[in-house]
């Protein structure tokens, strides 16, 4: 799913799940990428500059034009790291929007903003969240999941969060 999003230049990735717990857990949780994994993505992005961003033909053109391949790679590396940081910030903004909107339509865990290293979240190209709607192991949550009214209300809250996110992102673009 993540690779599909990357290939198709996604602007946002949302995975929606229902969880199971042996405890009495209930409510929705929003997961974003764990900080330690984000740091790894930064290192990977820096390495990708050398490996993937410049083709051998482009490397030769840079050497012929300026001879300072190191400076070009350094600039591209800095840009790649900035993009990872920007994606992390955009993810944080979207996570807060989802929590705010969903919190008005369904119960949330006590601390719904969580970090994880789920595979679907491991991208530096676009904001990504995993939304655990409810716990199938919790009687009330399971009833909610079966309710058309509840699902519509929660889906609408997610759509509102997406709409709000993109309207804010567009407002921030330089003219």
PDB file of C-alpha atoms in Angstrom:
ATOM      1  CA  UNK A   1       0.000   0.000   0.000  1.00  0.00           C
ATOM      2  CA  UNK A   2       2.780   2.411   0.888  1.00  0.00           C
ATOM      3  CA  UNK A   3       4.718   1.576  -2.280  1.00  0.00           C
ATOM      4  CA  UNK A   4       1.550   2.152  -4.327  1.00  0.00           C
ATOM      5  CA  UNK A   5       1.220   5.590  -2.715  1.00  0.00           C
ATOM      6  CA  UNK A   6       4.854   6.414  -3.441  1.00  0.00           C
ATOM      7  CA  UNK A   7       4.590   5.311  -7.082  1.00  0.00           C
ATOM      8  CA  UNK A   8       1.460   7.415  -7.530  1.00  0.00           C
ATOM      9  CA  UNK A   9       2.782  10.515  -5.736  1.00  0.00           C
ATOM     10  CA  UNK A  10       0.237  10.421  -2.919  1.00  0.00           C
ATOM     11  CA  UNK A  11      -0.278  13.592  -0.928  1.00  0.00           C
ATOM     12  CA  UNK A  12      -1.529  11.736   2.157  1.00  0.00           C
ATOM     13  CA  UNK A  13      -1.774   8.113   3.307  1.00  0.00           C
ATOM     14  CA  UNK A  14      -4.383   6.813   5.740  1.00  0.00           C
ATOM     15  CA  UNK A  15      -4.593   3.174   6.800  1.00  0.00           C
ATOM     16  CA  UNK A  16      -7.803   2.335   8.681  1.00  0.00           C
ATOM     17  CA  UNK A  17      -7.892  -0.692  10.984  1.00  0.00           C
ATOM     18  CA  UNK A  18      -9.735  -2.217  13.906  1.00  0.00           C
ATOM     19  CA  UNK A  19      -7.612  -3.617  16.733  1.00  0.00           C
ATOM     20  CA  UNK A  20      -7.830  -6.537  19.162  1.00  0.00           C
ATOM     21  CA  UNK A  21      -6.594  -6.548  22.746  1.00  0.00           C
ATOM     22  CA  UNK A  22      -6.691  -9.053  25.571  1.00  0.00           C
ATOM     23  CA  UNK A  23      -7.317  -6.130  27.935  1.00  0.00           C
ATOM     24  CA  UNK A  24     -10.436  -3.965  28.181  1.00  0.00           C
ATOM     25  CA  UNK A  25      -8.979  -1.410  25.775  1.00  0.00           C
ATOM     26  CA  UNK A  26     -11.448   0.726  23.857  1.00  0.00           C
ATOM     27  CA  UNK A  27     -11.570   3.786  21.657  1.00  0.00           C
ATOM     28  CA  UNK A  28      -9.730   5.067  18.639  1.00  0.00           C
ATOM     29  CA  UNK A  29      -5.967   5.571  18.351  1.00  0.00           C
ATOM     30  CA  UNK A  30      -3.965   7.420  15.693  1.00  0.00           C
ATOM     31  CA  UNK A  31      -0.453   6.144  14.933  1.00  0.00           C
ATOM     32  CA  UNK A  32       2.298   8.046  13.163  1.00  0.00           C
ATOM     33  CA  UNK A  33       5.898   7.075  12.485  1.00  0.00           C
ATOM     34  CA  UNK A  34       8.102   6.542  15.527  1.00  0.00           C
ATOM     35  CA  UNK A  35      10.817   9.212  15.896  1.00  0.00           C
ATOM     36  CA  UNK A  36      13.675   6.695  15.810  1.00  0.00           C
ATOM     37  CA  UNK A  37      12.421   5.336  12.476  1.00  0.00           C
ATOM     38  CA  UNK A  38      12.086   8.874  11.127  1.00  0.00           C
ATOM     39  CA  UNK A  39      15.762   9.418  11.968  1.00  0.00           C
ATOM     40  CA  UNK A  40      16.605   6.276  10.002  1.00  0.00           C
ATOM     41  CA  UNK A  41      14.610   7.665   7.068  1.00  0.00           C
ATOM     42  CA  UNK A  42      16.690  10.849   7.221  1.00  0.00           C
ATOM     43  CA  UNK A  43      19.904   8.822   7.019  1.00  0.00           C
ATOM     44  CA  UNK A  44      18.442   6.769   4.192  1.00  0.00           C
ATOM     45  CA  UNK A  45      17.378   9.918   2.333  1.00  0.00           C
ATOM     46  CA  UNK A  46      20.924  11.276   2.616  1.00  0.00           C
ATOM     47  CA  UNK A  47      22.316   8.024   1.222  1.00  0.00           C
ATOM     48  CA  UNK A  48      19.730   7.968  -1.562  1.00  0.00           C
ATOM     49  CA  UNK A  49      21.111  11.239  -2.898  1.00  0.00           C
ATOM     50  CA  UNK A  50      24.369   9.545  -3.711  1.00  0.00           C
ATOM     51  CA  UNK A  51      22.803   6.306  -4.877  1.00  0.00           C
ATOM     52  CA  UNK A  52      19.569   7.276  -6.624  1.00  0.00           C
ATOM     53  CA  UNK A  53      19.088  10.994  -7.178  1.00  0.00           C
ATOM     54  CA  UNK A  54      21.920  11.598  -9.600  1.00  0.00           C
ATOM     55  CA  UNK A  55      22.252   9.218 -12.508  1.00  0.00           C
ATOM     56  CA  UNK A  56      25.758   8.379 -13.742  1.00  0.00           C
ATOM     57  CA  UNK A  57      25.123  10.659 -16.729  1.00  0.00           C
ATOM     58  CA  UNK A  58      24.143  13.548 -14.406  1.00  0.00           C
ATOM     59  CA  UNK A  59      27.222  12.938 -12.259  1.00  0.00           C
ATOM     60  CA  UNK A  60      29.390  13.334 -15.344  1.00  0.00           C
ATOM     61  CA  UNK A  61      27.577  16.543 -16.347  1.00  0.00           C
ATOM     62  CA  UNK A  62      28.082  18.024 -12.871  1.00  0.00           C
ATOM     63  CA  UNK A  63      31.765  17.102 -12.926  1.00  0.00           C
ATOM     64  CA  UNK A  64      32.172  18.638 -16.382  1.00  0.00           C
ATOM     65  CA  UNK A  65      30.239  21.822 -15.500  1.00  0.00           C
ATOM     66  CA  UNK A  66      31.562  22.634 -12.041  1.00  0.00           C
ATOM     67  CA  UNK A  67      33.753  19.808 -10.920  1.00  0.00           C
ATOM     68  CA  UNK A  68      32.249  20.059  -7.413  1.00  0.00           C
ATOM     69  CA  UNK A  69      30.127  16.951  -7.170  1.00  0.00           C
ATOM     70  CA  UNK A  70      30.464  16.937  -3.386  1.00  0.00           C
ATOM     71  CA  UNK A  71      28.811  20.350  -3.058  1.00  0.00           C
ATOM     72  CA  UNK A  72      25.903  19.314  -5.295  1.00  0.00           C
ATOM     73  CA  UNK A  73      25.412  16.084  -3.351  1.00  0.00           C
ATOM     74  CA  UNK A  74      25.561  18.011  -0.076  1.00  0.00           C
ATOM     75  CA  UNK A  75      22.858  20.434  -1.227  1.00  0.00           C
ATOM     76  CA  UNK A  76      20.639  17.608  -2.459  1.00  0.00           C
ATOM     77  CA  UNK A  77      21.224  15.714   0.764  1.00  0.00           C
ATOM     78  CA  UNK A  78      20.172  18.739   2.828  1.00  0.00           C
ATOM     79  CA  UNK A  79      17.042  19.103   0.714  1.00  0.00           C
ATOM     80  CA  UNK A  80      16.200  15.411   1.233  1.00  0.00           C
ATOM     81  CA  UNK A  81      16.561  15.770   5.013  1.00  0.00           C
ATOM     82  CA  UNK A  82      14.391  18.890   4.975  1.00  0.00           C
ATOM     83  CA  UNK A  83      11.723  16.975   3.071  1.00  0.00           C
ATOM     84  CA  UNK A  84      11.724  14.215   5.708  1.00  0.00           C
ATOM     85  CA  UNK A  85      11.376  16.871   8.427  1.00  0.00           C
ATOM     86  CA  UNK A  86       8.573  18.619   6.530  1.00  0.00           C
ATOM     87  CA  UNK A  87       6.734  15.329   6.030  1.00  0.00           C
ATOM     88  CA  UNK A  88       7.030  14.579   9.741  1.00  0.00           C
ATOM     89  CA  UNK A  89       5.622  18.012  10.595  1.00  0.00           C
ATOM     90  CA  UNK A  90       2.756  17.615   8.099  1.00  0.00           C
ATOM     91  CA  UNK A  91       2.005  14.203   9.613  1.00  0.00           C
ATOM     92  CA  UNK A  92       1.852  15.769  13.051  1.00  0.00           C
ATOM     93  CA  UNK A  93      -0.543  18.474  11.835  1.00  0.00           C
ATOM     94  CA  UNK A  94      -2.789  15.874  10.205  1.00  0.00           C
ATOM     95  CA  UNK A  95      -2.690  13.610  13.270  1.00  0.00           C
ATOM     96  CA  UNK A  96      -3.886  16.460  15.480  1.00  0.00           C
ATOM     97  CA  UNK A  97      -6.683  17.247  12.997  1.00  0.00           C
ATOM     98  CA  UNK A  98      -7.859  13.617  12.972  1.00  0.00           C
ATOM     99  CA  UNK A  99      -7.825  13.421  16.770  1.00  0.00           C
ATOM    100  CA  UNK A 100      -9.791  16.662  17.071  1.00  0.00           C
ATOM    101  CA  UNK A 101     -12.420  15.682  14.502  1.00  0.00           C
ATOM    102  CA  UNK A 102     -12.755  12.031  15.541  1.00  0.00           C
ATOM    103  CA  UNK A 103     -12.871  13.004  19.214  1.00  0.00           C
ATOM    104  CA  UNK A 104     -16.103  14.862  18.490  1.00  0.00           C
ATOM    105  CA  UNK A 105     -17.680  11.761  16.910  1.00  0.00           C
ATOM    106  CA  UNK A 106     -16.375   8.750  18.866  1.00  0.00           C
ATOM    107  CA  UNK A 107     -14.504   7.785  21.976  1.00  0.00           C
ATOM    108  CA  UNK A 108     -10.740   7.984  21.823  1.00  0.00           C
ATOM    109  CA  UNK A 109      -8.110   6.266  23.954  1.00  0.00           C
ATOM    110  CA  UNK A 110      -6.816   8.367  26.833  1.00  0.00           C
ATOM    111  CA  UNK A 111      -3.717   9.301  24.849  1.00  0.00           C
ATOM    112  CA  UNK A 112      -4.739   8.682  21.215  1.00  0.00           C
ATOM    113  CA  UNK A 113      -1.607  10.146  19.597  1.00  0.00           C
ATOM    114  CA  UNK A 114       0.795   7.176  19.379  1.00  0.00           C
ATOM    115  CA  UNK A 115       3.957   6.386  17.473  1.00  0.00           C
ATOM    116  CA  UNK A 116       4.803   3.055  15.875  1.00  0.00           C
ATOM    117  CA  UNK A 117       7.089   1.511  13.282  1.00  0.00           C
ATOM    118  CA  UNK A 118       4.314  -0.046  11.181  1.00  0.00           C
ATOM    119  CA  UNK A 119       5.426  -0.762   7.635  1.00  0.00           C
ATOM    120  CA  UNK A 120       2.668   1.374   6.110  1.00  0.00           C
ATOM    121  CA  UNK A 121       4.011   4.435   7.934  1.00  0.00           C
ATOM    122  CA  UNK A 122       7.628   4.112   6.760  1.00  0.00           C
ATOM    123  CA  UNK A 123       7.777   6.719   4.043  1.00  0.00           C
ATOM    124  CA  UNK A 124       9.376  10.128   3.815  1.00  0.00           C
ATOM    125  CA  UNK A 125       7.388  11.124   0.749  1.00  0.00           C
ATOM    126  CA  UNK A 126       3.995  11.969   2.253  1.00  0.00           C
ATOM    127  CA  UNK A 127       2.264  12.234   5.619  1.00  0.00           C
ATOM    128  CA  UNK A 128       1.059   8.828   6.801  1.00  0.00           C
ATOM    129  CA  UNK A 129      -1.169   7.733   9.666  1.00  0.00           C
ATOM    130  CA  UNK A 130      -2.722   4.502  10.788  1.00  0.00           C
ATOM    131  CA  UNK A 131      -6.126   4.937  12.404  1.00  0.00           C
ATOM    132  CA  UNK A 132      -7.250   2.195  14.775  1.00  0.00           C
ATOM    133  CA  UNK A 133     -10.979   2.893  14.852  1.00  0.00           C
ATOM    134  CA  UNK A 134     -11.899   0.618  17.720  1.00  0.00           C
ATOM    135  CA  UNK A 135     -11.227  -2.713  19.416  1.00  0.00           C
ATOM    136  CA  UNK A 136     -13.176  -5.697  18.107  1.00  0.00           C
ATOM    137  CA  UNK A 137     -12.474  -7.352  21.477  1.00  0.00           C
ATOM    138  CA  UNK A 138     -14.422  -4.618  23.311  1.00  0.00           C
ATOM    139  CA  UNK A 139     -18.198  -5.163  23.355  1.00  0.00           C
ATOM    140  CA  UNK A 140     -19.146  -1.480  22.886  1.00  0.00           C
ATOM    141  CA  UNK A 141     -16.499  -0.887  20.214  1.00  0.00           C
ATOM    142  CA  UNK A 142     -17.652  -4.004  18.345  1.00  0.00           C
ATOM    143  CA  UNK A 143     -21.248  -2.736  18.419  1.00  0.00           C
ATOM    144  CA  UNK A 144     -20.075   0.622  17.107  1.00  0.00           C
ATOM    145  CA  UNK A 145     -18.240  -1.049  14.238  1.00  0.00           C
ATOM    146  CA  UNK A 146     -21.495  -2.780  13.231  1.00  0.00           C
ATOM    147  CA  UNK A 147     -23.472   0.469  13.310  1.00  0.00           C
ATOM    148  CA  UNK A 148     -23.986   2.263   9.979  1.00  0.00           C
ATOM    149  CA  UNK A 149     -24.682   5.495  11.850  1.00  0.00           C
ATOM    150  CA  UNK A 150     -21.451   5.276  13.863  1.00  0.00           C
ATOM    151  CA  UNK A 151     -19.359   4.359  10.811  1.00  0.00           C
ATOM    152  CA  UNK A 152     -20.856   7.256   8.816  1.00  0.00           C
ATOM    153  CA  UNK A 153     -20.198   9.686  11.681  1.00  0.00           C
ATOM    154  CA  UNK A 154     -16.574   8.546  12.081  1.00  0.00           C
ATOM    155  CA  UNK A 155     -15.969   8.479   8.313  1.00  0.00           C
ATOM    156  CA  UNK A 156     -17.337  12.027   8.065  1.00  0.00           C
ATOM    157  CA  UNK A 157     -14.983  13.148  10.839  1.00  0.00           C
ATOM    158  CA  UNK A 158     -12.001  11.684   8.958  1.00  0.00           C
ATOM    159  CA  UNK A 159     -13.121  13.369   5.724  1.00  0.00           C
ATOM    160  CA  UNK A 160     -13.440  16.679   7.581  1.00  0.00           C
ATOM    161  CA  UNK A 161      -9.912  16.236   8.974  1.00  0.00           C
ATOM    162  CA  UNK A 162      -8.604  15.569   5.446  1.00  0.00           C
ATOM    163  CA  UNK A 163     -10.441  18.611   4.054  1.00  0.00           C
ATOM    164  CA  UNK A 164      -9.149  20.826   6.871  1.00  0.00           C
ATOM    165  CA  UNK A 165      -5.614  19.509   6.436  1.00  0.00           C
ATOM    166  CA  UNK A 166      -5.501  20.255   2.719  1.00  0.00           C
ATOM    167  CA  UNK A 167      -7.111  23.677   3.091  1.00  0.00           C
ATOM    168  CA  UNK A 168      -4.433  24.580   5.662  1.00  0.00           C
ATOM    169  CA  UNK A 169      -1.626  23.164   3.528  1.00  0.00           C
ATOM    170  CA  UNK A 170      -2.774  25.147   0.493  1.00  0.00           C
ATOM    171  CA  UNK A 171      -2.968  28.300   2.572  1.00  0.00           C
ATOM    172  CA  UNK A 172       0.703  27.835   3.543  1.00  0.00           C
ATOM    173  CA  UNK A 173       2.011  27.539  -0.024  1.00  0.00           C
ATOM    174  CA  UNK A 174       4.027  30.559  -1.167  1.00  0.00           C
ATOM    175  CA  UNK A 175       2.525  32.610  -3.976  1.00  0.00           C
TER     176      UNK A 175
END
